[in-house]
Amino acid sequence: MNLKPCILTFCLFTSLFSFAQKGGKNKLWYDKPAKQWVEALPVGNGRLAAMVYGDPSKEKLQLNESTFWSGGPSRNDNPDGPKVLDSIRYYLFNENYKRAQILADQGLTAKSLHGSAYQNIGDLILDFNDLKEVKNYYRELDIEKAIATTIFTSNGITFKREVFASIPDHVIVIKLSSDQKKALNFTAHFNGELKKSVKAIDANTLQMDGLSSTLDGVQGRVKFNALAKFINKGGKTQVSGNGISVSNANEVLVLISIATNFTDYKTLQADEVSKSKKYIEAAQNKSFISLFKNHLAAYQKYFKRVDFNLGTSEAAKNPTDIRVKNFATTNDPELIALYYQFGRYLLISSSQPGGQPANLQGIWNNSNKPAWDSKYTININTEMNYWPAEKTNLSEMHEPLIQMIKDLSESGKETAKTMYKSRGWVAHHNTDIWRITGVVDFSNAGMWPMGGAWLSQHLWEKYLYNGDKNYLQSIYPILKSAAQFYEDFLIEEPTHHWLVVSPSMSPENIPDGHQGSALAAGNTMDNQLMFDLFTKTKKAAEILNINSDKIPVWNNIISKLPPMKIGRYSQLQEWMGDWDNPEDSHRHVSHLYGLFPSNQINPFTTPELTDAAKTVLLHRGDVSTGWSMGWKVNLWAKLLDGNHANKLIKDQLTLVEKDGWGSKGGTYPNLFDAHPPFQIDGNFGCTSGITEMLLQTQNGFIDILPALPDEWKNGNISGLKTYGGFEVSIVWENHKAKEITIQSALGGNCRIRIPDEMELRGKTKLKKAEGKNPNPFFETPEIKEPMISSKAKLNSIEIKNGLVYDFPTEAGKTYILKMK
Ligand code: FUC
């Protein structure tokens, strides 16, 4: 007899009807059902998603499929671009910003298509009409196992519902059980606004077909097919109207499969009916236990790579929504660890290799007209979604974004040609599943031709982590083509003869006195992006030993980019002119891109710029939209100020009780980030930021505990990744690093900055670091001296004692440092 399934069955069974311990590490839990969407619990397998309400008498699973979007393959380039471009540039250099804006709206903003919307498949409803008098109610989302469970008693019977979305089996699985036989009686039906037909195709199977909406004049052409198969033990199932009724069952397994006709961003040729049927047919022959085992293995392969503990306290015994509500006034460090891991859970569940990248809501969306269409906003939000990917050891989850960038490098070529008569590829501030690359909404938000430049950083960044030259070879043409666009598009500005991007803006901010126009030339963030794009493309060419003829061209461009400027309020200037307003609390801090995610500004090599960046953050203030606070956690970590980063985490962990629009960001009861409304980037931004507090990789060395807040006295984190293929685990006690474990995948010099003296186990010795780090993955940029206003008063950022050592590593070996 095979013992393993037996043990698993036993464990599942014993835990089945007793939740002696409510909550615990890596669990969100509640003592009542979800009343609104932001209380429901998300499960997902990268493609399929469900929000589970856990309502005893009317269970609801709101469903999504990641390729179900409005419209169909489409483009939105404004062909009038070449007619207006020169005039817009002329007006910008002559300070007639309003005129430039008006012309951009006429000739550059898309004529009608502003992007498609990610849409909602609908709900599966399970009606348990005879369930009265619910007691001992409990529901949880176990993010270590990626399963949502609801348990309660009614009329002396204990009922249990378990839901997970399986990566390997392509279905959502629900198991309904009870501790008495024949106790399960319910009717089930599908419901969805975009349905075309809904019916029971046999006594065990529900089917819903539907079609996506027409939006901005683009005909909805995405078809979906959803199936729910009911496999009962005991009792019977029968067709009941459009639904199915189940009576007197001992246990019911429900398998949900959804598929669409989406093939790729240019094609809708798949057969959604046979696809969704195929998944059900393959899954229906497996037991719950075997489905669950497959699921667990696939999910935990990713999740378990990182473990994080900050200690626990009494507060952790409360339901999750109460913990968030009380967070500011209680000591609940475990909630930070939970929130951190929840970000990793969401990334694994919304971004799987071969699928779509996580959009503004990941894959969870209950609306057909979601906020900002739940598209990809690539002037910060999409990039932020992927900040945690490499560093929290979820490199595979980065792949859908890399694939999207490949797609955009194709679709964006036509945009470059049509709108600007340029070579290469360009993307503006938004895209969608059809990979549109034109200007959307209105020029004050959309006229930002830098989406491709920012996304391209992800291509290079991935290489710094994996060191894989084959990978670099595969993405190099995209980098080169992105650079090629700007070779043509950059123009010389009249005063200093710098090469600048024009027209553009500093997303999505409007300088005072600019007649309400955001349009400007040579904005700080654009210059920083240009510096990164050209230096990294050049580096890639050098590593691959190709295109040596391009190196002088790129060097020349780099030398003519504007330097960063420090303005009259001692601030890093957001624009070429000293236009910043210290009272401005705008959510975007675009010019701080240079501090994070880029490393052009850092306390070690550019202290003046770092101080000027800090001044910007102080001017902007802390509380803002969710994603803005998520960004600021990273920024304060890069300023080596753990206490301020921790303050931002507290601001983010402020309960926003109700779904919908609002002005102050925070966290919903189900730990979703509140922009508000729900936007997933804040979750991912915070997970990245917490990592940056504990480990940084960008400043030429591996920086251990660079921004540890006073409140995080003891803790440990394992499995984080750095540039150069190192995997790092840290244990700290009384704010001191006690043990650091470093695994080297690629070998090479390991330069490490540690807070206190430590010793390396074994024969290898630590050597005081001197000069440049010989490990090429840790190369830091050489940037121009800033221009500083005579009115600016600058201080230095405090760099607390840190000791920087080198030691050689061999690929495949592990090194342990211990406290002395
Ligand atoms: C940008 C931001 C908004 C929002 C939207 C999706 O426009 O300025 O705050 O995040 O993207």
mmCIF file of C-alpha atoms in Angstrom, residues 26 28 41-46 48-52 140-148 163-165 167 295 299 302-304 337-352 363-364 388 392 394 397 670-672 680 683-684 687:
data_model
loop_
_atom_site.group_PDB
_atom_site.id
_atom_site.type_symbol
_atom_site.label_atom_id
_atom_site.label_comp_id
_atom_site.label_asym_id
_atom_site.label_seq_id
_atom_site.Cartn_x
_atom_site.Cartn_y
_atom_site.Cartn_z
ATOM 1 C CA ASN A 26 0.620 32.903 6.176
ATOM 2 C CA LEU A 28 -5.789 35.529 6.129
ATOM 3 C CA LEU A 41 -10.682 35.932 -1.098
ATOM 4 C CA PRO A 42 -8.689 35.673 -4.336
ATOM 5 C CA VAL A 43 -7.437 32.446 -5.867
ATOM 6 C CA GLY A 44 -5.799 32.208 -9.287
ATOM 7 C CA ASN A 45 -3.593 30.098 -11.504
ATOM 8 C CA GLY A 46 -2.263 32.890 -13.698
ATOM 9 C CA LEU A 48 -8.212 31.634 -14.193
ATOM 10 C CA ALA A 49 -9.263 33.611 -11.149
ATOM 11 C CA ALA A 50 -11.997 33.427 -8.566
ATOM 12 C CA MET A 51 -13.056 35.650 -5.700
ATOM 13 C CA VAL A 52 -14.553 33.409 -3.028
ATOM 14 C CA GLU A 140 -9.405 31.592 5.602
ATOM 15 C CA LEU A 141 -7.031 31.949 2.707
ATOM 16 C CA ASP A 142 -3.947 29.874 3.321
ATOM 17 C CA ILE A 143 -1.323 31.504 1.117
ATOM 18 C CA GLU A 144 1.215 28.801 1.822
ATOM 19 C CA LYS A 145 -1.094 26.239 0.221
ATOM 20 C CA ALA A 146 -3.029 28.648 -2.033
ATOM 21 C CA ILE A 147 -6.413 27.381 -0.874
ATOM 22 C CA ALA A 148 -9.494 29.195 0.451
ATOM 23 C CA VAL A 163 -11.381 26.241 -3.293
ATOM 24 C CA PHE A 164 -8.130 26.416 -5.220
ATOM 25 C CA ALA A 165 -7.041 27.311 -8.747
ATOM 26 C CA ILE A 167 -1.742 25.709 -12.257
ATOM 27 C CA HIS A 295 -1.617 22.036 -7.188
ATOM 28 C CA TYR A 299 2.458 26.392 -6.233
ATOM 29 C CA TYR A 302 7.605 29.065 -6.060
ATOM 30 C CA PHE A 303 6.104 30.182 -2.771
ATOM 31 C CA LYS A 304 8.396 28.261 -0.456
ATOM 32 C CA ALA A 337 5.256 39.398 7.007
ATOM 33 C CA LEU A 338 1.783 38.247 5.929
ATOM 34 C CA TYR A 339 1.279 41.295 3.732
ATOM 35 C CA TYR A 340 4.724 40.709 2.222
ATOM 36 C CA GLN A 341 4.023 37.080 1.392
ATOM 37 C CA PHE A 342 0.544 37.986 0.150
ATOM 38 C CA GLY A 343 2.286 40.062 -2.540
ATOM 39 C CA ARG A 344 4.248 36.979 -3.584
ATOM 40 C CA TYR A 345 1.048 34.906 -3.471
ATOM 41 C CA LEU A 346 -0.675 37.395 -5.768
ATOM 42 C CA LEU A 347 2.202 37.402 -8.244
ATOM 43 C CA ILE A 348 2.356 33.603 -8.449
ATOM 44 C CA SER A 349 -1.433 33.491 -8.825
ATOM 45 C CA SER A 350 -1.699 36.193 -11.484
ATOM 46 C CA SER A 351 1.418 35.843 -13.621
ATOM 47 C CA GLN A 352 2.412 32.453 -14.943
ATOM 48 C CA ILE A 363 -6.420 39.015 -12.833
ATOM 49 C CA TRP A 364 -9.207 39.783 -10.355
ATOM 50 C CA PRO A 388 9.253 41.927 -6.502
ATOM 51 C CA THR A 392 11.779 37.600 -4.103
ATOM 52 C CA LEU A 394 9.924 34.494 -8.524
ATOM 53 C CA MET A 397 6.662 35.100 -12.869
ATOM 54 C CA ASN A 670 -8.901 41.100 2.035
ATOM 55 C CA LEU A 671 -5.440 42.768 1.969
ATOM 56 C CA PHE A 672 -5.911 44.041 -1.589
ATOM 57 C CA ILE A 680 -2.724 45.550 -7.286
ATOM 58 C CA ASN A 683 0.636 45.191 -2.948
ATOM 59 C CA PHE A 684 3.592 44.466 -5.203
ATOM 60 C CA THR A 687 6.573 43.551 -1.157
#
